[in-house]
């Protein structure tokens, strides 16, 4: 994503300037560690671009960019405990490199550091209003994670609930990053609405595409085992679509297989046969492309600029990604 | 504490009005549960009194009172996981009634709900400034908890470090509750300084007194086993004082005993003998009384009012408590 390099460079420079204290070590080392481990920085870059889209220099949105990236990393720290994930971006997860109490507490402190970034908003930006948008989106992220955990013990999850779950886990923070970025660029109410729509759409598109790639992508490029989600019995968009479409005996078959994970190779084959029989794989692609289209259409409402081109470029890149 | 009843009634009424959504259940039930379980509500009451002290009706500080109580309960939820405490106020801790992932996530959401209360600050109050004071105090709470956890694996903790730890774990939030309450009453800079001082002093006094009561109080009134902290090898103010005063062989003796907990009855006797030999118990009382005096002196700076009387009454009550 070379076309995003200027944003990424700007952001990394500012991230380096966050001076976590040296002590207590167990509070701040984990925060430095997870930030050093990188990630795609997609949320801060979207905040910076959104500010540019509304007519200001992206630098105005640096406090927002820092806030959303810190917040995102705080959620990763806590999610990895909840999901018992041992590694993150090829390195040990914080709760494994240290321990769970340390990861809980370092996450809490990172949450505070995230919110403190908003103290540096440009003077003309309404701190209270930005805080409200940010906090509401964070709570929506919590709701998404709660739904996701509840789904594990349920066999009657609907596609509608699935949409709400990923709206929370992925859409809400991308959407608030873009809205808050826009506010730093003095966006008007209509622009904020468009930015919110773009963020939500991109979040949903990305997440459903992820489910799709699990079954379709070349595992060497995707970096995960082919159909790994199906082996693990995850309730992905594809699986829930199949459950809504197939016959009762097929439903029972699928739910039975998912109750005893991991699935065997032949069991995974069976599930994929059902996905294909009901055209789920092709329809899923159409579904996430529809969300990308919504984002593209909303973007059309903004005047031409380099920022608009960069975001168009990014959407195209995401749409065609194979990993 | 009947003289605080009007504040408590006002506060409980407003707390009932926080409408947590019904779903996701696993996100909001734990929050309702921990709030229903009560507690002393000391922080919100101090916020309300502080507002009154500065000349406004306590109601102005309701958003602050709610924010600090929600924040306090969020820290309890997470602390109970970190400290592996199974119960809280005579009921199962959240991570035991549900599970750890649920307690982590419900705590995170409660943190958000706490901060959202500040959206309802009186119009003339500077949201950004109040947020900054609140967030900095929350991070200081995290630092205190981190220090406390680090202390467990250290044998060279100084009294100075102990003071900083309890300033974080107890003083910071009481102090910010009082400052923010004062800001809702349009406190001037000098008043804010006094409120901060009162809050810090009360926090330190209360915590050191707690350590003292462990050894001195009538266990039937205190509700805990006599010298329970010593049995468990906790690094209390008394123990650290003794370690700073006693001879090297005695230091080795104490540290040796603390390395193998719980201590036996005769081992606890030995430790208490050393505390008495170095006058630690009497000096500790003098030390926490000194903090109460500081709070009382700072309170003298405020004009006479019912609020001042109530706070004087509260300080006197705390000073003489036996549990």
CSV table of N, CA and C in Angstrom, one decimal, chain B residues 127-259:
chain,number,residue,atom,x,y,z
B,127,UNK,N,-15.6,20.7,29.8
B,127,UNK,CA,-15.6,19.2,29.7
B,127,UNK,C,-14.1,18.7,29.5
B,128,UNK,N,-13.4,19.4,28.7
B,128,UNK,CA,-12.0,19.0,28.4
B,128,UNK,C,-11.1,19.0,29.6
B,129,UNK,N,-11.3,20.0,30.4
B,129,UNK,CA,-10.5,20.1,31.6
B,129,UNK,C,-10.9,19.0,32.7
B,130,UNK,N,-12.2,18.8,32.8
B,130,UNK,CA,-12.6,17.8,33.8
B,130,UNK,C,-12.1,16.4,33.3
B,131,UNK,N,-12.3,16.2,32.0
B,131,UNK,CA,-11.8,14.9,31.4
B,131,UNK,C,-10.3,14.6,31.7
B,132,UNK,N,-9.6,15.7,31.6
B,132,UNK,CA,-8.1,15.6,31.8
B,132,UNK,C,-7.8,15.2,33.2
B,133,UNK,N,-8.4,15.8,34.1
B,133,UNK,CA,-8.2,15.5,35.6
B,133,UNK,C,-8.6,14.1,35.8
B,134,UNK,N,-9.8,13.7,35.3
B,134,UNK,CA,-10.3,12.4,35.6
B,134,UNK,C,-9.4,11.3,35.0
B,135,UNK,N,-9.1,11.5,33.7
B,135,UNK,CA,-8.2,10.5,33.0
B,135,UNK,C,-6.9,10.3,33.6
B,136,UNK,N,-6.3,11.4,34.0
B,136,UNK,CA,-5.0,11.3,34.7
B,136,UNK,C,-5.1,10.6,36.0
B,137,UNK,N,-6.2,10.8,36.7
B,137,UNK,CA,-6.3,10.1,38.0
B,137,UNK,C,-6.5,8.6,37.7
B,138,UNK,N,-7.2,8.3,36.7
B,138,UNK,CA,-7.5,6.8,36.4
B,138,UNK,C,-6.1,6.2,36.0
B,139,UNK,N,-5.3,6.9,35.3
B,139,UNK,CA,-4.0,6.3,35.0
B,139,UNK,C,-3.2,6.1,36.2
B,140,UNK,N,-3.3,7.1,37.1
B,140,UNK,CA,-2.5,6.9,38.4
B,140,UNK,C,-3.1,5.7,39.2
B,141,UNK,N,-4.4,5.5,39.1
B,141,UNK,CA,-4.9,4.2,39.7
B,141,UNK,C,-4.3,3.0,39.1
B,142,UNK,N,-4.1,3.0,37.8
B,142,UNK,CA,-3.5,1.8,37.1
B,142,UNK,C,-2.0,1.7,37.6
B,143,UNK,N,-1.4,2.8,37.7
B,143,UNK,CA,0.0,2.8,38.2
B,143,UNK,C,0.1,2.2,39.6
B,144,UNK,N,-0.8,2.6,40.5
B,144,UNK,CA,-0.9,2.1,41.8
B,144,UNK,C,-1.1,0.6,41.8
B,145,UNK,N,-2.0,0.1,41.0
B,145,UNK,CA,-2.3,-1.3,41.0
B,145,UNK,C,-1.0,-2.1,40.4
B,146,UNK,N,-0.4,-1.5,39.4
B,146,UNK,CA,0.8,-2.1,38.9
B,146,UNK,C,1.9,-2.2,39.9
B,147,UNK,N,2.1,-1.1,40.7
B,147,UNK,CA,3.1,-1.1,41.7
B,147,UNK,C,2.8,-2.2,42.8
B,148,UNK,N,1.5,-2.3,43.1
B,148,UNK,CA,1.1,-3.3,44.1
B,148,UNK,C,1.4,-4.7,43.7
B,149,UNK,N,1.1,-5.0,42.4
B,149,UNK,CA,1.4,-6.3,41.9
B,149,UNK,C,2.9,-6.5,41.8
B,150,UNK,N,3.7,-5.5,41.5
B,150,UNK,CA,5.1,-5.7,41.4
B,150,UNK,C,5.7,-5.9,42.8
B,151,UNK,N,5.1,-5.3,43.8
B,151,UNK,CA,5.6,-5.4,45.2
B,151,UNK,C,5.6,-6.9,45.6
B,152,UNK,N,4.6,-7.6,45.1
B,152,UNK,CA,4.5,-9.0,45.6
B,152,UNK,C,5.8,-9.8,45.3
B,153,UNK,N,6.5,-9.5,44.3
B,153,UNK,CA,7.7,-10.2,43.9
B,153,UNK,C,9.0,-9.5,44.4
B,154,UNK,N,8.8,-8.5,45.2
B,154,UNK,CA,10.0,-7.8,45.6
B,154,UNK,C,10.2,-7.8,47.1
B,155,UNK,N,11.5,-7.8,47.5
B,155,UNK,CA,11.8,-7.8,49.0
B,155,UNK,C,12.4,-6.4,49.4
B,156,UNK,N,12.5,-5.5,48.5
B,156,UNK,CA,13.2,-4.2,48.8
B,156,UNK,C,12.2,-3.0,48.6
B,157,UNK,N,10.9,-3.2,48.9
B,157,UNK,CA,10.0,-2.1,48.7
B,157,UNK,C,10.2,-1.1,49.8
B,158,UNK,N,10.3,0.2,49.5
B,158,UNK,CA,10.5,1.2,50.5
B,158,UNK,C,9.2,1.8,50.9
B,159,UNK,N,9.2,2.5,52.1
B,159,UNK,CA,8.0,3.2,52.5
B,159,UNK,C,7.6,4.3,51.5
B,160,UNK,N,8.6,4.9,50.9
B,160,UNK,CA,8.3,5.9,49.9
B,160,UNK,C,7.5,5.3,48.7
B,161,UNK,N,7.9,4.2,48.3
B,161,UNK,CA,7.2,3.5,47.2
B,161,UNK,C,5.8,3.1,47.7
B,162,UNK,N,5.7,2.6,48.9
B,162,UNK,CA,4.4,2.3,49.4
B,162,UNK,C,3.4,3.5,49.4
B,163,UNK,N,4.0,4.6,49.8
B,163,UNK,CA,3.1,5.8,49.8
B,163,UNK,C,2.6,6.1,48.4
B,164,UNK,N,3.5,6.0,47.4
B,164,UNK,CA,3.1,6.3,46.0
B,164,UNK,C,2.1,5.2,45.5
B,165,UNK,N,2.3,4.0,46.0
B,165,UNK,CA,1.3,3.0,45.6
B,165,UNK,C,-0.1,3.3,46.1
B,166,UNK,N,-0.2,3.6,47.4
B,166,UNK,CA,-1.6,3.9,47.9
B,166,UNK,C,-2.1,5.2,47.4
B,167,UNK,N,-1.2,6.2,47.2
B,167,UNK,CA,-1.7,7.4,46.5
B,167,UNK,C,-2.4,7.1,45.2
B,168,UNK,N,-1.8,6.1,44.5
B,168,UNK,CA,-2.4,5.7,43.2
B,168,UNK,C,-3.7,4.9,43.4
B,169,UNK,N,-3.6,3.9,44.2
B,169,UNK,CA,-4.7,3.0,44.4
B,169,UNK,C,-5.9,3.6,45.1
B,170,UNK,N,-5.7,4.5,46.0
B,170,UNK,CA,-6.8,5.1,46.8
B,170,UNK,C,-6.9,6.6,46.7
B,171,UNK,N,-5.7,7.3,46.8
B,171,UNK,CA,-5.8,8.8,46.8
B,171,UNK,C,-6.2,9.4,45.5
B,172,UNK,N,-5.7,8.9,44.4
B,172,UNK,CA,-5.9,9.6,43.1
B,172,UNK,C,-7.4,9.8,42.8
B,173,UNK,N,-8.2,8.7,42.9
B,173,UNK,CA,-9.6,8.8,42.5
B,173,UNK,C,-10.4,9.6,43.5
B,174,UNK,N,-10.1,9.5,44.8
B,174,UNK,CA,-10.8,10.4,45.8
B,174,UNK,C,-10.5,11.8,45.5
B,175,UNK,N,-9.2,12.1,45.2
B,175,UNK,CA,-8.8,13.5,44.9
B,175,UNK,C,-9.5,14.0,43.7
B,176,UNK,N,-9.5,13.2,42.6
B,176,UNK,CA,-10.1,13.7,41.4
B,176,UNK,C,-11.6,13.9,41.5
B,177,UNK,N,-12.2,13.0,42.3
B,177,UNK,CA,-13.7,13.1,42.6
B,177,UNK,C,-14.0,14.4,43.2
B,178,UNK,N,-13.1,14.8,44.2
B,178,UNK,CA,-13.4,16.1,44.9
B,178,UNK,C,-13.1,17.3,44.0
B,179,UNK,N,-12.0,17.2,43.2
B,179,UNK,CA,-11.7,18.3,42.3
B,179,UNK,C,-12.8,18.5,41.3
B,180,UNK,N,-13.2,17.4,40.7
B,180,UNK,CA,-14.2,17.5,39.6
B,180,UNK,C,-15.6,18.0,40.2
B,181,UNK,N,-15.9,17.5,41.4
B,181,UNK,CA,-17.1,18.0,42.1
B,181,UNK,C,-17.0,19.5,42.3
B,182,UNK,N,-15.8,19.9,42.8
B,182,UNK,CA,-15.6,21.4,43.0
B,182,UNK,C,-15.7,22.2,41.7
B,183,UNK,N,-15.3,21.6,40.6
B,183,UNK,CA,-15.4,22.3,39.3
B,183,UNK,C,-16.8,22.5,38.9
B,184,UNK,N,-17.7,21.5,39.3
B,184,UNK,CA,-19.1,21.7,39.0
B,184,UNK,C,-19.7,22.8,39.9
B,185,UNK,N,-19.0,23.1,41.0
B,185,UNK,CA,-19.5,24.2,41.8
B,185,UNK,C,-18.7,25.5,41.5
B,186,UNK,N,-18.0,25.5,40.4
B,186,UNK,CA,-17.2,26.7,39.9
B,186,UNK,C,-16.1,27.1,40.9
B,187,UNK,N,-15.4,26.1,41.4
B,187,UNK,CA,-14.3,26.3,42.3
B,187,UNK,C,-13.2,27.2,41.6
B,188,UNK,N,-12.6,28.0,42.4
B,188,UNK,CA,-11.4,28.7,41.8
B,188,UNK,C,-10.2,27.8,42.0
B,189,UNK,N,-9.0,28.3,41.4
B,189,UNK,CA,-7.8,27.5,41.4
B,189,UNK,C,-7.4,27.1,42.8
B,190,UNK,N,-7.5,28.0,43.7
B,190,UNK,CA,-7.0,27.7,45.1
B,190,UNK,C,-7.9,26.7,45.8
B,191,UNK,N,-9.2,26.8,45.5
B,191,UNK,CA,-10.1,25.8,46.1
B,191,UNK,C,-9.8,24.4,45.5
B,192,UNK,N,-9.6,24.4,44.2
B,192,UNK,CA,-9.2,23.1,43.6
B,192,UNK,C,-8.0,22.4,44.2
B,193,UNK,N,-7.0,23.3,44.5
B,193,UNK,CA,-5.8,22.8,45.2
B,193,UNK,C,-6.1,22.2,46.6
B,194,UNK,N,-7.0,22.9,47.3
B,194,UNK,CA,-7.4,22.4,48.7
B,194,UNK,C,-8.2,21.1,48.5
B,195,UNK,N,-9.1,21.0,47.6
B,195,UNK,CA,-9.9,19.8,47.4
B,195,UNK,C,-9.0,18.6,47.1
B,196,UNK,N,-8.0,18.9,46.2
B,196,UNK,CA,-7.1,17.9,45.8
B,196,UNK,C,-6.3,17.4,47.0
B,197,UNK,N,-5.8,18.3,47.8
B,197,UNK,CA,-5.1,18.0,49.0
B,197,UNK,C,-5.9,17.2,50.0
B,198,UNK,N,-7.2,17.6,50.2
B,198,UNK,CA,-8.1,16.9,51.1
B,198,UNK,C,-8.3,15.4,50.6
B,199,UNK,N,-8.5,15.3,49.3
B,199,UNK,CA,-8.7,13.9,48.7
B,199,UNK,C,-7.5,13.0,48.9
B,200,UNK,N,-6.4,13.6,48.5
B,200,UNK,CA,-5.1,12.8,48.7
B,200,UNK,C,-4.9,12.4,50.1
B,201,UNK,N,-5.1,13.3,51.0
B,201,UNK,CA,-4.8,13.1,52.5
B,201,UNK,C,-5.8,12.0,53.0
B,202,UNK,N,-7.1,12.2,52.7
B,202,UNK,CA,-8.0,11.2,53.1
B,202,UNK,C,-7.7,9.8,52.6
B,203,UNK,N,-7.3,9.7,51.3
B,203,UNK,CA,-7.0,8.4,50.7
B,203,UNK,C,-5.8,7.7,51.5
B,204,UNK,N,-4.8,8.5,51.7
B,204,UNK,CA,-3.6,8.0,52.4
B,204,UNK,C,-4.0,7.6,53.8
B,205,UNK,N,-4.7,8.5,54.5
B,205,UNK,CA,-5.0,8.2,55.9
B,205,UNK,C,-5.8,6.9,56.0
B,206,UNK,N,-6.8,6.8,55.1
B,206,UNK,CA,-7.7,5.7,55.2
B,206,UNK,C,-7.0,4.4,55.0
B,207,UNK,N,-6.1,4.4,54.0
B,207,UNK,CA,-5.4,3.2,53.6
B,207,UNK,C,-4.4,2.7,54.7
B,208,UNK,N,-3.7,3.7,55.3
B,208,UNK,CA,-2.7,3.4,56.3
B,208,UNK,C,-3.4,2.9,57.6
B,209,UNK,N,-4.5,3.6,57.9
B,209,UNK,CA,-5.4,3.2,59.0
B,209,UNK,C,-5.9,1.8,58.8
B,210,UNK,N,-6.2,1.4,57.6
B,210,UNK,CA,-6.6,0.0,57.3
B,210,UNK,C,-5.5,-1.0,57.7
B,211,UNK,N,-4.3,-0.7,57.3
B,211,UNK,CA,-3.2,-1.5,57.7
B,211,UNK,C,-3.1,-1.6,59.2
B,212,UNK,N,-3.3,-0.5,59.9
B,212,UNK,CA,-3.2,-0.4,61.3
B,212,UNK,C,-4.3,-1.2,62.0
B,213,UNK,N,-5.5,-1.1,61.5
B,213,UNK,CA,-6.7,-1.8,62.1
B,213,UNK,C,-6.5,-3.3,62.0
B,214,UNK,N,-5.8,-3.7,60.9
B,214,UNK,CA,-5.6,-5.2,60.8
B,214,UNK,C,-4.9,-5.8,62.0
B,215,UNK,N,-4.0,-5.0,62.6
B,215,UNK,CA,-3.3,-5.5,63.8
B,215,UNK,C,-4.0,-5.2,65.1
B,216,UNK,N,-4.7,-4.1,65.1
B,216,UNK,CA,-5.2,-3.5,66.3
B,216,UNK,C,-6.7,-3.8,66.6
B,217,UNK,N,-7.5,-3.8,65.5
B,217,UNK,CA,-9.0,-3.8,65.6
B,217,UNK,C,-9.5,-5.1,66.3
B,218,UNK,N,-10.6,-4.9,66.9
B,218,UNK,CA,-11.4,-6.1,67.3
B,218,UNK,C,-11.9,-6.8,66.1
B,219,UNK,N,-11.5,-8.1,65.9
B,219,UNK,CA,-11.8,-8.8,64.6
B,219,UNK,C,-13.3,-8.9,64.4
B,220,UNK,N,-14.1,-8.9,65.5
B,220,UNK,CA,-15.5,-9.0,65.4
B,220,UNK,C,-16.1,-7.8,64.7
B,221,UNK,N,-15.5,-6.6,65.1
B,221,UNK,CA,-16.0,-5.3,64.5
B,221,UNK,C,-15.4,-5.1,63.1
B,222,UNK,N,-14.1,-5.5,62.9
B,222,UNK,CA,-13.4,-5.2,61.7
B,222,UNK,C,-13.8,-6.2,60.6
B,223,UNK,N,-14.3,-7.3,61.0
B,223,UNK,CA,-14.9,-8.2,60.0
B,223,UNK,C,-13.8,-9.1,59.3
B,224,UNK,N,-12.6,-9.0,59.8
B,224,UNK,CA,-11.5,-9.8,59.2
B,224,UNK,C,-10.7,-10.4,60.3
B,225,UNK,N,-10.0,-11.5,60.0
B,225,UNK,CA,-9.2,-12.2,61.0
B,225,UNK,C,-8.1,-11.2,61.5
B,226,UNK,N,-7.9,-11.2,62.8
B,226,UNK,CA,-6.9,-10.4,63.4
B,226,UNK,C,-5.5,-10.6,62.8
B,227,UNK,N,-4.8,-9.6,62.4
B,227,UNK,CA,-3.5,-9.7,61.8
B,227,UNK,C,-3.5,-10.5,60.5
B,228,UNK,N,-4.7,-10.5,59.8
B,228,UNK,CA,-4.8,-11.3,58.6
B,228,UNK,C,-3.7,-10.9,57.6
B,229,UNK,N,-3.4,-9.6,57.5
B,229,UNK,CA,-2.4,-9.2,56.5
B,229,UNK,C,-1.0,-9.8,56.8
B,230,UNK,N,-0.7,-10.0,58.1
B,230,UNK,CA,0.6,-10.5,58.5
B,230,UNK,C,0.6,-12.0,58.2
B,231,UNK,N,-0.5,-12.7,58.5
B,231,UNK,CA,-0.6,-14.1,58.1
B,231,UNK,C,-0.3,-14.4,56.6
B,232,UNK,N,-0.9,-13.4,55.8
B,232,UNK,CA,-0.7,-13.6,54.4
B,232,UNK,C,0.6,-13.0,53.8
B,233,UNK,N,1.4,-12.5,54.7
B,233,UNK,CA,2.7,-11.9,54.3
B,233,UNK,C,2.6,-10.7,53.4
B,234,UNK,N,1.5,-9.9,53.7
B,234,UNK,CA,1.3,-8.6,52.9
B,234,UNK,C,2.3,-7.6,53.3
B,235,UNK,N,2.7,-6.8,52.3
B,235,UNK,CA,3.7,-5.7,52.6
B,235,UNK,C,2.9,-4.5,53.0
B,236,UNK,N,2.4,-4.4,54.2
B,236,UNK,CA,1.7,-3.3,54.7
B,236,UNK,C,2.6,-2.2,55.2
B,237,UNK,N,2.0,-1.1,55.5
B,237,UNK,CA,2.7,0.1,56.0
B,237,UNK,C,3.5,-0.3,57.3
B,238,UNK,N,2.9,-1.1,58.1
B,238,UNK,CA,3.5,-1.5,59.4
B,238,UNK,C,4.7,-2.4,59.1
B,239,UNK,N,4.6,-3.3,58.3
B,239,UNK,CA,5.6,-4.3,58.0
B,239,UNK,C,6.8,-3.6,57.4
B,240,UNK,N,6.5,-2.7,56.4
B,240,UNK,CA,7.6,-2.0,55.7
B,240,UNK,C,8.3,-1.0,56.7
B,241,UNK,N,7.5,-0.4,57.6
B,241,UNK,CA,8.1,0.4,58.6
B,241,UNK,C,9.1,-0.4,59.5
B,242,UNK,N,8.7,-1.5,59.9
B,242,UNK,CA,9.5,-2.4,60.7
B,242,UNK,C,10.8,-2.7,60.0
B,243,UNK,N,10.6,-3.1,58.7
B,243,UNK,CA,11.8,-3.5,57.9
B,243,UNK,C,12.8,-2.4,57.8
B,244,UNK,N,12.3,-1.1,57.8
B,244,UNK,CA,13.2,0.0,57.7
B,244,UNK,C,13.9,0.3,59.0
B,245,UNK,N,13.3,-0.1,60.1
B,245,UNK,CA,13.9,0.2,61.4
B,245,UNK,C,14.7,-0.9,62.1
B,246,UNK,N,14.4,-2.1,61.8
B,246,UNK,CA,15.0,-3.2,62.6
B,246,UNK,C,16.4,-3.6,62.1
B,247,UNK,N,17.0,-4.5,62.9
B,247,UNK,CA,18.4,-4.9,62.6
B,247,UNK,C,18.4,-5.9,61.4
B,248,UNK,N,19.6,-6.1,60.8
B,248,UNK,CA,19.7,-6.9,59.7
B,248,UNK,C,19.2,-8.3,59.9
B,249,UNK,N,19.6,-8.9,61.1
B,249,UNK,CA,19.0,-10.3,61.3
B,249,UNK,C,17.5,-10.3,61.4
B,250,UNK,N,17.0,-9.3,62.0
B,250,UNK,CA,15.5,-9.2,62.1
B,250,UNK,C,14.9,-9.1,60.7
B,251,UNK,N,15.5,-8.2,59.9
B,251,UNK,CA,15.0,-8.1,58.5
B,251,UNK,C,15.0,-9.5,57.8
B,252,UNK,N,16.1,-10.2,57.9
B,252,UNK,CA,16.2,-11.5,57.3
B,252,UNK,C,15.1,-12.4,57.8
B,253,UNK,N,14.9,-12.3,59.1
B,253,UNK,CA,13.9,-13.1,59.8
B,253,UNK,C,12.5,-12.9,59.2
B,254,UNK,N,12.1,-11.6,59.1
B,254,UNK,CA,10.8,-11.2,58.6
B,254,UNK,C,10.7,-11.6,57.2
B,255,UNK,N,11.7,-11.3,56.3
B,255,UNK,CA,11.6,-11.6,54.9
B,255,UNK,C,11.5,-13.1,54.7
B,256,UNK,N,12.2,-13.9,55.5
B,256,UNK,CA,12.1,-15.3,55.5
B,256,UNK,C,10.7,-15.8,55.7
B,257,UNK,N,10.1,-15.3,56.8
B,257,UNK,CA,8.7,-15.7,57.2
B,257,UNK,C,7.8,-15.4,56.0
B,258,UNK,N,7.9,-14.2,55.4
B,258,UNK,CA,7.0,-13.7,54.4
B,258,UNK,C,7.1,-14.5,53.1
B,259,UNK,N,8.2,-15.2,53.0
B,259,UNK,CA,8.4,-16.0,51.7
B,259,UNK,C,7.6,-17.3,51.7
